[in-house]
Tab-separated table of C-alpha atoms and ligand atoms in Angstrom:
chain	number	residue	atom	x	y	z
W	1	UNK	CA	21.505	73.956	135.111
W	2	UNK	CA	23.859	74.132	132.013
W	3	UNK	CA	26.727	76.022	131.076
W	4	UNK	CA	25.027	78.236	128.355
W	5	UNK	CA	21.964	78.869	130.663
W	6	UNK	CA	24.418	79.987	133.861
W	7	UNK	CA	26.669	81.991	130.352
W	8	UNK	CA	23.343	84.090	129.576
W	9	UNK	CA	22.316	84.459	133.197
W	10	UNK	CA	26.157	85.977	134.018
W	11	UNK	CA	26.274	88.094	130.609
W	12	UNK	CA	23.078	89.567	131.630
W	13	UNK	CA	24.268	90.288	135.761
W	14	UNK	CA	27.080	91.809	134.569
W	15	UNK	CA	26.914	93.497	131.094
W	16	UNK	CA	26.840	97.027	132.886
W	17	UNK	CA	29.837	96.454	134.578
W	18	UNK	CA	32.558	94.243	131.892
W	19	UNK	CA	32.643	94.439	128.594
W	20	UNK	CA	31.891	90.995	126.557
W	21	UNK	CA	35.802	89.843	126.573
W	22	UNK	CA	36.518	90.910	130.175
W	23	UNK	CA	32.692	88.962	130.695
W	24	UNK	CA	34.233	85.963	128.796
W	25	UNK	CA	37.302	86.031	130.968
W	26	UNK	CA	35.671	85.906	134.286
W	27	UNK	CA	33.249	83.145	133.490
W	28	UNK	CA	35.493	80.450	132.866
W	29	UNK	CA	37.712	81.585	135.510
W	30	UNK	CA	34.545	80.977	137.967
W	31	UNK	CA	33.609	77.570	136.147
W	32	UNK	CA	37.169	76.531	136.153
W	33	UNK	CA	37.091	77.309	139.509
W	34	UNK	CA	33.604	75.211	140.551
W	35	UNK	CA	34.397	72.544	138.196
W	36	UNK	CA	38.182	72.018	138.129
W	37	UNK	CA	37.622	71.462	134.237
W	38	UNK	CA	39.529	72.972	131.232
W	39	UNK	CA	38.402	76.180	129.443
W	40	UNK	CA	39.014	73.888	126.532
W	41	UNK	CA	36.299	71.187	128.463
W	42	UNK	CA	33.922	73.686	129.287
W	43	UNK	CA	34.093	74.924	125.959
W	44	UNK	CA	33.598	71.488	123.957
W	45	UNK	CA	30.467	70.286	126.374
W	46	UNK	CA	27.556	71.656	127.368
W	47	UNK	CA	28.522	70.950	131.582
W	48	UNK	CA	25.680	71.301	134.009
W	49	UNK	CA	26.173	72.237	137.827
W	50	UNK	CA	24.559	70.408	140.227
W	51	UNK	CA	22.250	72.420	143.085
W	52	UNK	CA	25.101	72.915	145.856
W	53	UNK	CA	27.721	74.816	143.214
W	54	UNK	CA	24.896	76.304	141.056
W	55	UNK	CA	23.769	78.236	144.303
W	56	UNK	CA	28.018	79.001	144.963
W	57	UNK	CA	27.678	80.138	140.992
W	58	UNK	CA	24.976	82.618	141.602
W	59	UNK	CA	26.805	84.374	145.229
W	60	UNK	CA	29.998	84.637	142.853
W	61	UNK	CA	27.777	86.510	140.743
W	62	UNK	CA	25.794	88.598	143.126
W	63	UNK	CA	29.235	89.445	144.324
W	64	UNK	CA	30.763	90.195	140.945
W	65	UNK	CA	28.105	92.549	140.399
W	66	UNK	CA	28.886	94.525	143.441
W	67	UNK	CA	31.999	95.121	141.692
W	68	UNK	CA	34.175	92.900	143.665
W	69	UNK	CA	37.516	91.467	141.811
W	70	UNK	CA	37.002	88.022	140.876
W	71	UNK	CA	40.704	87.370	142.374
W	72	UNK	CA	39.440	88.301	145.905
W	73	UNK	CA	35.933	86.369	145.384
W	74	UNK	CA	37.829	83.310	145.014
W	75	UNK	CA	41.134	84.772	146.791
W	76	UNK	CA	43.723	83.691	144.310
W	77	UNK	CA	45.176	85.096	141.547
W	78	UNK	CA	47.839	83.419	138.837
W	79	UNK	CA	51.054	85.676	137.841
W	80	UNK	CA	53.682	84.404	136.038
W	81	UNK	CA	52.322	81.348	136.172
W	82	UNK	CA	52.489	80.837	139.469
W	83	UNK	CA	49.383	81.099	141.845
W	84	UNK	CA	48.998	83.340	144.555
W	85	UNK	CA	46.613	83.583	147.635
W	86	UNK	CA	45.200	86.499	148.000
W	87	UNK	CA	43.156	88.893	150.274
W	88	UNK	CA	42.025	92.720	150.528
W	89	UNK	CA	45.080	93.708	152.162
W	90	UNK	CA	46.836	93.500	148.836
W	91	UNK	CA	47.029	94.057	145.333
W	92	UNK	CA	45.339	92.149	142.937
W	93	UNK	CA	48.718	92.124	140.662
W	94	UNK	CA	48.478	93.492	137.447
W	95	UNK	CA	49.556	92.880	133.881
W	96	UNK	CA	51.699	95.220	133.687
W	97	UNK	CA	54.003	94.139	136.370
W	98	UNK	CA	54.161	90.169	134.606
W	99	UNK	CA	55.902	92.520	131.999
W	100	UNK	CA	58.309	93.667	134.550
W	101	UNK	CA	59.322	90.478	136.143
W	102	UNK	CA	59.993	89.751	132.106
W	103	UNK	CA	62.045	92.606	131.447
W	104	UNK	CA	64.410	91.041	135.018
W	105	UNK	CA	64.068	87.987	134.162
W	106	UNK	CA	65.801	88.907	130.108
W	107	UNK	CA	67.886	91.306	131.629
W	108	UNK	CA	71.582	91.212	131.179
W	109	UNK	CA	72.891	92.172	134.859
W	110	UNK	CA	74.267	90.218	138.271
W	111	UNK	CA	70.771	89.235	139.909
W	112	UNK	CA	72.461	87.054	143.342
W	113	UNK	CA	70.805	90.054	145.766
W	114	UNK	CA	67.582	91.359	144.906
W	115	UNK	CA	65.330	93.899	147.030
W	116	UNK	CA	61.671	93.926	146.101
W	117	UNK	CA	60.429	97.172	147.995
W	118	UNK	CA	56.617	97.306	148.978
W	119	UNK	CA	56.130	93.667	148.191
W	120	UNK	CA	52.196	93.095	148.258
W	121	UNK	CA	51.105	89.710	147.421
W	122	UNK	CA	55.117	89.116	147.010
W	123	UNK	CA	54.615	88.258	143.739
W	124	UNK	CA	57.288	90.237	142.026
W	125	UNK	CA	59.939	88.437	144.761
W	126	UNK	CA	58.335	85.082	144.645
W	127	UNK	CA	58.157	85.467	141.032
W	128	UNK	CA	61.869	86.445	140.891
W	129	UNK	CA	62.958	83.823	143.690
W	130	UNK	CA	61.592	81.149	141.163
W	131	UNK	CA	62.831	81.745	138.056
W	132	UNK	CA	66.231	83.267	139.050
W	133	UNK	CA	68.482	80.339	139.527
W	134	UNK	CA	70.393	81.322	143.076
W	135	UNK	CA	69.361	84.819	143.333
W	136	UNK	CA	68.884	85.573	147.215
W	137	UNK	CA	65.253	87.622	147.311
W	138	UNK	CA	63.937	89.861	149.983
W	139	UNK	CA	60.634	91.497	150.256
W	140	UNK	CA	60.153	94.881	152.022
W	141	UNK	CA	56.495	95.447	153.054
W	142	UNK	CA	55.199	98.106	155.207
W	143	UNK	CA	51.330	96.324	156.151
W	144	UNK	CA	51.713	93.552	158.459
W	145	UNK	CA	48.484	91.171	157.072
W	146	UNK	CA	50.274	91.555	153.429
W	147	UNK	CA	53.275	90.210	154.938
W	148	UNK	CA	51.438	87.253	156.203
W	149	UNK	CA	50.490	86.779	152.998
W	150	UNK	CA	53.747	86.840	150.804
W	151	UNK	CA	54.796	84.093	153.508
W	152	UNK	CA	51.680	81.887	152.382
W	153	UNK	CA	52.269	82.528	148.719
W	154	UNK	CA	56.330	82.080	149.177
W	155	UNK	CA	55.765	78.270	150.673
W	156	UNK	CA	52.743	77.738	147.939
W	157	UNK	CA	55.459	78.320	145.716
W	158	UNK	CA	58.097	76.620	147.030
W	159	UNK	CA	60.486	79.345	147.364
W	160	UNK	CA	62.775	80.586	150.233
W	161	UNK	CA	63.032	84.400	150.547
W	162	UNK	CA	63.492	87.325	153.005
W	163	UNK	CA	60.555	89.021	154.214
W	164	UNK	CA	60.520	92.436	155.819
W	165	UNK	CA	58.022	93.919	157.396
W	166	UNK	CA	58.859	97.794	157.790
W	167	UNK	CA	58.438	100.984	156.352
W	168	UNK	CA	60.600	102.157	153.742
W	169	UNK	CA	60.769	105.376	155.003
W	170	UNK	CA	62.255	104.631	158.218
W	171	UNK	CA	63.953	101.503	156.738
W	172	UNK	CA	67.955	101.022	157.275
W	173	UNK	CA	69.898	98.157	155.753
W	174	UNK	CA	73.770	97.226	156.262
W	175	UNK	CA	73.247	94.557	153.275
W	176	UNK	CA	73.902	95.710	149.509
W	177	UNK	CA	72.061	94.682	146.481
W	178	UNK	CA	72.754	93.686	142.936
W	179	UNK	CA	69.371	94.947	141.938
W	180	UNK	CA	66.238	96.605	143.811
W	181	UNK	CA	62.585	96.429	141.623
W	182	UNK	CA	59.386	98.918	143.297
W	183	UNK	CA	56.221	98.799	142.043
W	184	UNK	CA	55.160	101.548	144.780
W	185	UNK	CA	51.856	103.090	145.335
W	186	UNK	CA	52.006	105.652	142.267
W	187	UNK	CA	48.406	107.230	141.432
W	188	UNK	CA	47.865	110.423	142.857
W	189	UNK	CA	44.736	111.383	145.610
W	190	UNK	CA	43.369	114.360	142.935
W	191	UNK	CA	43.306	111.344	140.637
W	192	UNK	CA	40.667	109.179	142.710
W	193	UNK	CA	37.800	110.246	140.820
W	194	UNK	CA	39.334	108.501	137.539
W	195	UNK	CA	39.207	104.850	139.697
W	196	UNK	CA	36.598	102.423	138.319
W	197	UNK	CA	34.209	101.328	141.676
W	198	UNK	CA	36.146	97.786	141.555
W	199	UNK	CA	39.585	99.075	142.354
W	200	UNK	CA	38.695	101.936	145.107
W	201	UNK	CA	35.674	99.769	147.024
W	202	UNK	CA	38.365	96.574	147.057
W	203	UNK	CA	41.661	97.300	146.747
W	204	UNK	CA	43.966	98.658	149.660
W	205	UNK	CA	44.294	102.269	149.669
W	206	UNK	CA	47.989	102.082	151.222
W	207	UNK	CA	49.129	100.068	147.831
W	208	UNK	CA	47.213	102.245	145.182
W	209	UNK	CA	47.566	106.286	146.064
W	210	UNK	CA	50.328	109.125	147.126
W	211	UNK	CA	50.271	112.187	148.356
W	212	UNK	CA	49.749	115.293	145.361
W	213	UNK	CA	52.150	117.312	147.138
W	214	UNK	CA	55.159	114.805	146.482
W	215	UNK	CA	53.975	111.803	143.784
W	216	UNK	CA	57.325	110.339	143.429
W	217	UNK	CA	58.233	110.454	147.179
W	218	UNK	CA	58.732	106.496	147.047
W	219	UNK	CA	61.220	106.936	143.670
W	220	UNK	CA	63.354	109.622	145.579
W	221	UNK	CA	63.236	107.271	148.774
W	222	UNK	CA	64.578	104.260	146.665
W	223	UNK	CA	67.067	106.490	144.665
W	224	UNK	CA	68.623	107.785	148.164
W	225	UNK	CA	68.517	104.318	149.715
W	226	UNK	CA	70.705	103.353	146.858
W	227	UNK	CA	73.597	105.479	147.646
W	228	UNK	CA	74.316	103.115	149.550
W	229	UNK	CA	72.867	99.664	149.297
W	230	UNK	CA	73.275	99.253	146.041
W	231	UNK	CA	76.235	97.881	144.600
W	232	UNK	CA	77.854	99.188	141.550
W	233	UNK	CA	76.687	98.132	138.167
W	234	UNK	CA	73.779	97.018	140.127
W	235	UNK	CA	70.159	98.226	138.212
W	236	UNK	CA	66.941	99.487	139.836
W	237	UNK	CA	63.426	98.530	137.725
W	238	UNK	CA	60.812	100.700	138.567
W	239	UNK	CA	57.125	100.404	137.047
W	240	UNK	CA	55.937	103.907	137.191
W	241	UNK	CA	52.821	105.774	136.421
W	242	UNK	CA	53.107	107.098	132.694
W	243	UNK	CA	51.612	110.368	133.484
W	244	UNK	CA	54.683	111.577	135.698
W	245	UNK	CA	57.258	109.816	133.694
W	246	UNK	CA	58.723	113.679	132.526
W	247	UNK	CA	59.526	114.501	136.242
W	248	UNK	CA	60.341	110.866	136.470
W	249	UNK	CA	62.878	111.781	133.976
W	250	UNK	CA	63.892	115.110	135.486
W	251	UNK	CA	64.342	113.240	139.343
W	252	UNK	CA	67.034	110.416	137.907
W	253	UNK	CA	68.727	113.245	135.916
W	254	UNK	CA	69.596	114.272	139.741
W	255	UNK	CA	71.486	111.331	140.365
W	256	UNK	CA	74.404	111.883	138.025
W	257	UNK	CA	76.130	108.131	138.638
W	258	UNK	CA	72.844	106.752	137.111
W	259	UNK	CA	72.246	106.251	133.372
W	260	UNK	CA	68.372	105.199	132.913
W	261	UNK	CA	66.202	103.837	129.851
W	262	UNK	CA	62.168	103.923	129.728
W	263	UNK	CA	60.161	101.179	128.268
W	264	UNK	CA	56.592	100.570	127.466
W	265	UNK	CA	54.153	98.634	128.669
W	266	UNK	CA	51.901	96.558	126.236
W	267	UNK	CA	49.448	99.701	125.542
W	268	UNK	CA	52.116	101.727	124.628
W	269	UNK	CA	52.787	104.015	128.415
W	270	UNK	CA	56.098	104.468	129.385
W	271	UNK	CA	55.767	102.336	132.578
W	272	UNK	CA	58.790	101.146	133.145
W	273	UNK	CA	62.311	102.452	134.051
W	274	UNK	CA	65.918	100.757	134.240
W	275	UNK	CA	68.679	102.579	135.711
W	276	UNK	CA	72.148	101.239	136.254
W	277	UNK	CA	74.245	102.507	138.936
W	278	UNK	CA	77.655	102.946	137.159
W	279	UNK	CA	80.068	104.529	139.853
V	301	SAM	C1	51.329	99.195	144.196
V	301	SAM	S1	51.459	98.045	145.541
V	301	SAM	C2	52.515	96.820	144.771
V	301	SAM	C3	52.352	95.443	145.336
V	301	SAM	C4	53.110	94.368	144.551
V	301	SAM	N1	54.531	94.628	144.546
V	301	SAM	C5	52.603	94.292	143.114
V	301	SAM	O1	53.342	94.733	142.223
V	301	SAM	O2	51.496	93.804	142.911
V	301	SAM	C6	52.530	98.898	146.650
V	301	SAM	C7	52.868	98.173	147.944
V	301	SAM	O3	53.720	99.023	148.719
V	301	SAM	C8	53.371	98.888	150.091
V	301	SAM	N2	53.791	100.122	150.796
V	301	SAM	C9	53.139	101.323	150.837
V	301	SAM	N3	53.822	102.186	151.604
V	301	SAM	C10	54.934	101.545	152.020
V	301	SAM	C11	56.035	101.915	152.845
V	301	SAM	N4	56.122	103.138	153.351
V	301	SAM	N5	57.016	101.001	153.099
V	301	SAM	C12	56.925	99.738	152.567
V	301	SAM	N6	55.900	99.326	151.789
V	301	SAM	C13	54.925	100.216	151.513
V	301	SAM	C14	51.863	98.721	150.059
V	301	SAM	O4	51.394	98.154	151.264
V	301	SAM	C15	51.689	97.835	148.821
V	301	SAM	O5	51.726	96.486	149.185
């Protein structure tokens, strides 16, 4: 069958579900994917699957319109340009965190010794590891199958880093670090209802939500860790959920050897947070 017979055939599996650029997206992610051609090739002729992938075309879609993430259908993601495997277990990584490694990456500050606390896919450290000439990453993860899976993506990528697998809570270091980055689980439980079905039936629970009673529990965790293991000058980045980012403001204001600036994301939330240890 032809590309713009399997187009109308997707569009019209999925309409109720993605809207027509988020449709537009996905399909020639899932051609790519089948054909190994170009968006620009797929775009320029009319290409036909053959019976074997047509029949892989249509699961993807039956799938899709269960609201599974195309990223775990075909269980790789890109992020930073870099590819990672994927499962359940974690994240699918989002925008919004590309924009973080960005902000490291431009960053005026020592980057040798960097901590990447509740590490996922690892793509924050892997991402770091790789485009930070001699910087010396290590990943802290709490779920064991994620950690299996930041070692996959770390050799995919070529990259040499430390990986942890413990809980921060508990979690005791002797090493210091010129800069520690968390993208921790920030959306609140009383929130759940706001979750579109394709994040809360597939993504891991442990990497999205936090208790009501104490929402920035992994900030204040982080903060007290770096008393001590972080060295001074040394800067935390935090990506943060723009709906707390008053009390966010209100917790640093605690920790009087820490000056701190808040950034936007791309639609405009405060999302991000630097602070710089300076005593
Ligand atoms: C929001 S996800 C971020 C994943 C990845 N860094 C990213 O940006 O895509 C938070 C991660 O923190 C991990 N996590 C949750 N509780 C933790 C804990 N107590 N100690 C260490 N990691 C934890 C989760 O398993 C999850 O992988």
């Amino acid at each position: 069958m032809d590309c713009s017979i399997l187009r109308k055939k997707f569009n019209e599996s999925l309409f109720d579900i993605y809207n027509s650029e988020e449709l537009n997206i996905i399909f020639y992610i899932v051609m790519q994917n089948l054909t190994n051609k170009s968006k620009l090739e797929l775009m320029t002729s009319n290409y036909k699957l053959g019976n074997v992938k047509e029949k892989i075309f249509y699961e993807y879609v039956n799938r899709l319109s269960n609201y599974e993430p195309i990223q775990y259908i075909l269980g790789n993601t890109i992020f930073n340009n870099l590819e990672f495997d994927l499962d359940n277990s974690v994240l699918i990584p989002r925008p919004e965190t590309e924009e973080l490694v960005d902000l490291i990456i431009k960053h005026e500050c020592k980057k040798e010794k960097i901590l990447d606390i509740g590490s996922g896919s690892g793509c924050i450290a892997i991402a770091l590891a790789k485009y930070i000439l001699r910087s010396n990453v290590t990943a802290l993860e709490i779920c064991p199958n994620a950690v299996k899976i930041i070692n996959k993506n770390a050799s995919k990528n070529n990259v040499e880093i430390d990986i942890i697998c413990e809980d921060l809570f508990t979690f005791q270091s002797k090493s210091t670090f010129d800069l520690i980055v968390s993208n921790p689980p920030y959306i609140v439980y009383s929130q759940k209802y706001k979750i579109s079905k394709n994040v809360l039936n597939f993504e891991p629970h442990h990497a999205l939500f936090v208790n009501d009673n104490d929402p920035l529990i992994f900030y204040k965790v982080i903060l007290n860790f770096s008393k001590n293991n972080l060295n001074v000058d040394g800067n935390i980045f935090f990506e943060i959920n723009d709906i707390f980012h008053h009390e966010m403001i209100q917790l640093v204001s605690k920790y009087q050897n820490f000056s701190y600036k808040l950034i936007k994301d791309f639609h405009g939330k405060k999302r991000f947070m630097i602070l710089k240890k300076n005593t």
